[in-house]
Short mmCIF file of C-alpha atoms and ligand atoms in Angstrom, two decimals:
data_model
loop_
_atom_site.label_atom_id
_atom_site.label_comp_id
_atom_site.label_asym_id
_atom_site.label_seq_id
_atom_site.Cartn_x
_atom_site.Cartn_y
_atom_site.Cartn_z
CA MET A 9 9.62 -90.37 -24.34
CA LYS A 10 7.33 -93.38 -24.29
CA ARG A 11 7.06 -95.38 -21.10
CA ILE A 12 6.28 -99.07 -20.99
CA LEU A 13 5.84 -101.46 -18.09
CA THR A 14 7.25 -104.95 -18.22
CA VAL A 15 6.31 -107.63 -15.69
CA GLN A 16 8.58 -110.66 -15.48
CA ASP A 17 11.21 -112.30 -13.27
CA ILE A 18 14.81 -111.36 -12.58
CA SER A 19 17.05 -114.32 -13.29
CA CYS A 20 20.30 -112.98 -11.83
CA VAL A 21 22.43 -115.08 -14.18
CA GLY A 22 21.19 -116.51 -17.45
CA LYS A 23 20.31 -113.58 -19.71
CA CYS A 24 16.55 -113.85 -20.00
CA SER A 25 13.41 -112.03 -18.89
CA LEU A 26 14.13 -108.65 -17.22
CA THR A 27 17.90 -108.70 -17.74
CA VAL A 28 17.15 -108.83 -21.48
CA ALA A 29 13.97 -106.74 -21.69
CA LEU A 30 15.37 -103.76 -19.75
CA PRO A 31 18.52 -103.19 -21.82
CA ILE A 32 16.89 -103.87 -25.19
CA ILE A 33 13.80 -101.70 -24.69
CA SER A 34 15.85 -98.94 -23.04
CA ALA A 35 18.33 -99.01 -25.94
CA LEU A 36 15.39 -98.35 -28.24
CA GLY A 37 14.76 -95.07 -26.42
CA VAL A 38 11.81 -96.22 -24.35
CA GLU A 39 11.52 -95.78 -20.58
CA THR A 40 11.14 -99.24 -19.11
CA ALA A 41 9.34 -99.54 -15.81
CA ILE A 42 9.37 -102.98 -14.23
CA ILE A 43 7.60 -105.23 -11.82
CA PRO A 44 9.91 -108.13 -10.90
CA THR A 45 7.73 -111.18 -10.28
CA ALA A 46 10.47 -113.22 -8.60
CA VAL A 47 14.23 -113.23 -8.08
CA LEU A 48 16.04 -116.40 -9.15
CA SER A 49 19.75 -117.16 -8.93
CA THR A 50 19.59 -118.35 -12.55
CA HIS A 51 16.85 -119.25 -15.01
CA THR A 52 15.15 -122.59 -14.45
CA MET A 53 17.23 -124.56 -16.95
CA PHE A 54 20.00 -124.72 -14.36
CA SER A 55 19.55 -127.17 -11.51
CA ASP A 56 19.30 -126.04 -7.85
CA PHE A 57 18.28 -122.46 -8.73
CA THR A 58 16.98 -120.29 -5.90
CA PHE A 59 13.51 -118.71 -6.22
CA HIS A 60 12.23 -115.80 -4.16
CA ASP A 61 8.61 -115.08 -4.91
CA LEU A 62 7.56 -111.40 -5.11
CA THR A 63 3.82 -111.92 -5.56
CA ASP A 64 3.08 -109.94 -2.40
CA GLU A 65 4.72 -106.84 -3.89
CA ILE A 66 2.49 -106.60 -6.97
CA VAL A 67 -0.60 -105.04 -5.39
CA PRO A 68 1.24 -102.48 -3.19
CA ILE A 69 3.39 -101.38 -6.16
CA THR A 70 0.43 -100.91 -8.49
CA ARG A 71 -1.66 -99.21 -5.77
CA HIS A 72 1.14 -96.67 -5.28
CA TRP A 73 1.32 -96.06 -9.04
CA LYS A 74 -2.45 -95.53 -9.22
CA ASN A 75 -2.19 -92.93 -6.45
CA GLU A 76 0.56 -91.19 -8.42
CA ASN A 77 -1.45 -91.31 -11.68
CA ILE A 78 1.37 -93.15 -13.41
CA ASN A 79 0.46 -94.70 -16.77
CA PHE A 80 2.09 -96.70 -19.52
CA ASP A 81 2.14 -96.68 -23.32
CA ASN A 82 2.51 -100.46 -23.40
CA ILE A 83 2.30 -103.20 -20.83
CA TYR A 84 4.39 -106.27 -21.61
CA THR A 85 4.34 -109.43 -19.55
CA GLY A 86 6.70 -112.40 -19.78
CA TYR A 87 7.61 -115.21 -17.37
CA LEU A 88 5.24 -115.18 -14.39
CA GLY A 89 6.02 -117.13 -11.26
CA SER A 90 2.67 -118.64 -10.29
CA ILE A 91 -1.02 -118.97 -11.13
CA GLU A 92 -1.77 -116.40 -8.45
CA GLN A 93 0.48 -113.93 -10.27
CA ILE A 94 -1.47 -114.45 -13.48
CA ALA A 95 -4.66 -113.37 -11.67
CA LEU A 96 -2.92 -110.31 -10.21
CA VAL A 97 -1.53 -109.33 -13.60
CA ALA A 98 -5.02 -109.65 -15.10
CA ASN A 99 -6.19 -107.11 -12.48
CA LEU A 100 -3.21 -104.91 -13.33
CA PHE A 101 -4.34 -104.92 -16.98
CA ASP A 102 -7.82 -103.78 -15.89
CA ASP A 103 -6.29 -101.01 -13.77
CA PHE A 104 -3.84 -99.66 -16.35
CA LYS A 105 -5.58 -100.32 -19.71
CA THR A 106 -6.49 -97.11 -21.53
CA ASN A 107 -7.97 -96.42 -24.96
CA ASP A 108 -4.48 -95.68 -26.29
CA ASN A 109 -2.16 -98.28 -24.80
CA GLN A 110 -1.58 -101.84 -25.89
CA ILE A 111 -1.15 -104.94 -23.78
CA ILE A 112 1.40 -107.44 -25.05
CA VAL A 113 1.61 -110.92 -23.50
CA ASP A 114 4.48 -113.32 -24.09
CA PRO A 115 3.15 -116.49 -22.42
CA ALA A 116 6.71 -117.54 -21.58
CA MET A 117 6.24 -121.03 -20.12
CA ALA A 118 7.36 -123.70 -22.60
CA ASP A 119 9.61 -124.62 -25.52
CA ASN A 120 10.57 -127.62 -27.63
CA GLY A 121 7.31 -129.42 -26.83
CA LYS A 122 7.68 -129.15 -23.05
CA LEU A 123 6.56 -126.84 -20.25
CA TYR A 124 9.38 -125.24 -18.22
CA PRO A 125 10.07 -127.10 -14.93
CA ALA A 126 7.93 -124.82 -12.73
CA PHE A 127 4.70 -125.18 -14.74
CA ASP A 128 1.87 -127.61 -15.43
CA GLU A 129 -1.17 -127.70 -17.71
CA THR A 130 -3.33 -125.79 -15.22
CA PHE A 131 -0.83 -122.94 -15.44
CA ALA A 132 -0.98 -123.07 -19.26
CA ALA A 133 -4.79 -122.88 -19.19
CA LYS A 134 -4.65 -119.87 -16.87
CA MET A 135 -2.08 -118.21 -19.14
CA ALA A 136 -4.57 -118.59 -22.00
CA THR A 137 -7.04 -116.48 -20.01
CA LEU A 138 -4.37 -113.77 -19.65
CA CYS A 139 -3.84 -113.86 -23.43
CA ALA A 140 -7.58 -113.16 -23.75
CA LYS A 141 -6.98 -109.74 -22.20
CA ALA A 142 -4.08 -108.82 -24.50
CA ASP A 143 -3.98 -106.82 -27.73
CA ILE A 144 -0.95 -108.74 -28.97
CA ILE A 145 0.30 -112.19 -27.94
CA ILE A 146 3.74 -113.63 -28.76
CA PRO A 147 3.82 -117.40 -28.13
CA ASN A 148 6.13 -119.99 -29.64
CA ILE A 149 4.60 -123.15 -31.15
CA THR A 150 4.88 -125.14 -27.92
CA GLU A 151 3.12 -122.44 -25.89
CA ALA A 152 0.47 -122.09 -28.59
CA ALA A 153 -0.12 -125.86 -28.57
CA PHE A 154 -0.59 -125.89 -24.78
CA MET A 155 -2.99 -122.93 -24.88
CA THR A 156 -5.07 -124.06 -27.86
CA GLY A 157 -5.17 -127.76 -27.01
CA MET A 158 -3.60 -128.61 -30.38
CA GLU A 159 -1.07 -131.40 -30.67
CA TYR A 160 2.54 -130.17 -30.63
CA LYS A 161 4.24 -131.12 -33.88
CA GLU A 162 7.82 -130.73 -34.99
CA SER A 163 6.98 -131.07 -38.63
CA TYR A 164 3.81 -129.54 -39.93
CA ASP A 165 2.40 -127.68 -42.90
CA GLU A 166 0.73 -124.33 -43.44
CA THR A 167 -2.72 -125.78 -42.66
CA TYR A 168 -1.58 -126.74 -39.14
CA ILE A 169 -0.08 -123.29 -38.51
CA LYS A 170 -3.12 -121.46 -39.87
CA GLU A 171 -5.42 -123.54 -37.67
CA MET A 172 -3.17 -122.64 -34.75
CA MET A 173 -3.39 -118.93 -35.64
CA GLN A 174 -7.20 -119.16 -35.76
CA LYS A 175 -7.31 -120.88 -32.39
CA LEU A 176 -4.89 -118.34 -30.91
CA ALA A 177 -7.11 -115.55 -32.26
CA GLY A 178 -10.03 -117.36 -30.62
CA LEU A 179 -8.36 -116.80 -27.23
CA GLY A 180 -9.16 -113.11 -27.71
CA ALA A 181 -6.15 -111.00 -28.71
CA ASN A 182 -6.38 -109.14 -32.01
CA ILE A 183 -2.79 -109.81 -33.11
CA SER A 184 -1.06 -113.17 -32.67
CA ILE A 185 2.66 -113.45 -33.41
CA LEU A 186 3.86 -117.06 -33.51
CA SER A 187 7.63 -117.59 -33.44
CA GLY A 188 9.70 -120.56 -34.57
CA VAL A 189 7.66 -121.38 -37.68
CA SER A 190 9.51 -123.27 -40.41
CA PHE A 191 7.93 -124.66 -43.59
CA GLU A 192 11.12 -125.78 -45.30
CA GLU A 193 14.57 -126.88 -44.29
CA GLY A 194 17.08 -124.10 -43.82
CA THR A 195 14.63 -121.32 -43.02
CA LEU A 196 12.90 -120.22 -39.85
CA GLY A 197 10.25 -117.58 -39.46
CA VAL A 198 7.40 -115.91 -37.71
CA MET A 199 3.70 -116.08 -38.57
CA GLY A 200 1.51 -113.14 -37.63
CA TYR A 201 -2.26 -112.95 -37.78
CA ASP A 202 -4.50 -109.90 -37.52
CA ARG A 203 -7.96 -111.10 -36.54
CA GLU A 204 -9.79 -107.83 -37.28
CA ASN A 205 -8.55 -107.77 -40.87
CA ASP A 206 -8.26 -111.55 -41.27
CA GLU A 207 -4.72 -111.00 -42.49
CA TYR A 208 -1.71 -113.32 -42.24
CA TYR A 209 1.89 -112.18 -42.52
CA TYR A 210 4.81 -114.60 -42.73
CA TYR A 211 8.44 -113.56 -42.44
CA LYS A 212 11.35 -115.98 -42.69
CA HIS A 213 15.12 -115.86 -42.63
CA LYS A 214 17.97 -118.33 -42.83
CA LYS A 215 17.81 -120.84 -40.00
CA ILE A 216 20.85 -120.99 -37.73
CA ASP A 217 21.16 -124.47 -36.33
CA ALA A 218 21.58 -123.68 -32.66
CA SER A 219 19.25 -123.34 -29.74
CA PHE A 220 19.86 -120.97 -26.83
CA HIS A 221 17.94 -119.78 -23.84
CA GLY A 222 16.40 -116.33 -23.75
CA THR A 223 15.94 -115.91 -27.49
CA GLY A 224 12.16 -115.72 -27.06
CA ASP A 225 12.64 -112.83 -24.62
CA ILE A 226 14.95 -111.02 -27.04
CA PHE A 227 12.38 -111.45 -29.82
CA ALA A 228 9.43 -110.29 -27.69
CA SER A 229 11.35 -107.36 -26.15
CA THR A 230 12.31 -106.13 -29.61
CA ILE A 231 8.70 -106.36 -30.80
CA VAL A 232 7.63 -104.31 -27.76
CA GLY A 233 10.40 -101.72 -28.28
CA ALA A 234 9.59 -101.38 -31.98
CA ILE A 235 5.86 -100.97 -31.31
CA ALA A 236 6.58 -98.38 -28.60
CA ASN A 237 8.56 -96.56 -31.29
CA GLY A 238 5.41 -96.33 -33.41
CA MET A 239 6.02 -99.28 -35.72
CA THR A 240 3.23 -101.61 -36.75
CA TRP A 241 3.37 -105.28 -35.72
CA LYS A 242 4.24 -106.13 -39.34
CA GLU A 243 7.17 -103.72 -39.35
CA ALA A 244 8.33 -105.02 -35.98
CA ILE A 245 8.45 -108.73 -36.93
CA PRO A 246 11.35 -108.70 -39.45
CA ILE A 247 13.47 -106.49 -37.19
CA ALA A 248 12.86 -108.66 -34.12
CA ALA A 249 13.43 -111.91 -36.03
CA ASP A 250 16.61 -110.67 -37.74
CA TYR A 251 18.03 -109.19 -34.53
CA THR A 252 17.42 -112.47 -32.66
CA ALA A 253 19.14 -114.43 -35.45
CA HIS A 254 22.00 -111.90 -35.47
CA CYS A 255 22.52 -112.37 -31.70
CA ILE A 256 22.60 -116.16 -32.13
CA GLN A 257 25.21 -115.79 -34.88
CA LEU A 258 27.34 -113.49 -32.69
CA THR A 259 27.16 -116.10 -29.93
CA LEU A 260 28.30 -118.89 -32.24
CA ASP A 261 31.09 -116.72 -33.63
CA ASP A 262 32.65 -116.29 -30.18
CA LYS A 263 34.40 -119.60 -29.67
CA ASN A 264 35.60 -118.60 -26.18
CA GLY A 265 32.23 -117.42 -24.91
CA ARG A 266 30.72 -118.83 -21.74
CA TRP A 267 27.20 -118.34 -22.83
CA TYR A 268 24.16 -118.87 -20.68
CA GLY A 269 22.05 -116.98 -23.15
CA VAL A 270 22.91 -115.22 -26.40
CA ASN A 271 25.12 -112.25 -27.13
CA PHE A 272 22.38 -109.67 -27.50
CA GLU A 273 24.61 -106.91 -26.10
CA GLU A 274 27.02 -106.71 -29.03
CA GLY A 275 24.07 -106.92 -31.41
CA ILE A 276 22.55 -103.69 -30.14
CA PRO A 277 24.31 -101.45 -32.73
CA TYR A 278 22.79 -103.66 -35.47
CA LEU A 279 19.36 -103.36 -33.86
CA LEU A 280 19.62 -99.57 -33.65
CA LYS A 281 20.62 -99.39 -37.32
CA ARG A 282 17.64 -101.52 -38.30
CA MET A 283 15.42 -99.21 -36.26
CA GLY A 284 16.81 -96.16 -38.08
CA LYS A 285 18.36 -94.81 -34.87
O1 LIG B 306 13.31 -117.13 -21.14
C1 LIG B 306 12.21 -117.51 -20.48
C2 LIG B 306 12.47 -117.67 -19.02
C3 LIG B 306 12.30 -116.60 -18.18
N1 LIG B 306 12.48 -116.69 -16.86
C4 LIG B 306 12.87 -117.85 -16.29
C5 LIG B 306 13.08 -118.97 -17.08
C6 LIG B 306 12.88 -118.89 -18.48
C7 LIG B 306 13.08 -120.06 -19.30
O2 LIG B 306 13.46 -121.11 -18.88
O3 LIG B 306 13.46 -120.12 -16.51
C8 LIG B 306 13.06 -117.93 -14.81
#
């Protein structure tokens, strides 16, 4: 069995970060070790959320693992609680990188043109330095704009997106996977770029007109689970994009739902089928 490590917060209610990554990656048959970066009562789109920082735990946890010779087939980071945590996670990458494993960074910090409440531009610049240490990065367009210094646009053409892919590649990771890319009304997709082979790959599906929290985490977790299962990034993209869209549709279909995130749970059988499991 493959073992990955994911480093992100626990939002106790809200269906994002670890409460999404753990079940999805585990369902794909991959052992999922965690480092919780913080415990929050809810994600930060609620008001008055509590926040308990766990920065001080990161070094003791990783030191223990080093002593036990524990290693990981992939290391996947998401929402990090502070600039200090970014520096500690960069050290963690140095400690646990091998010739065979891949580091995957979702710079979860912004959406719809805006940084999440806890972050500022200094944080975004520091996150760009973490992306430099990754093999694969999975930003959305807002996060990419903050990290590349490009203007955030809601309507754009292929030239804008390709420039963004080049600038993302310039941060240092070999594979960049940009979510939320739409070139025409009614469709939404994902643009991937492989720097080594100078190769673009675009995948699109029907756009569902609804926006929910945690969908970026579902998308990134599925990419990680698929890659841990031996898929290439290009094989992983359609499955992750379609599964995310499927979960959004399931959420909309349940008229009585009290949704804080999307219904990824009832979509798991679909995901397993798509994975050939
Ligand atoms: O889904 C990203 C995310 C993760 N963790 C926390 C968040 C968010 C988005 O708002 O607030 C705490």
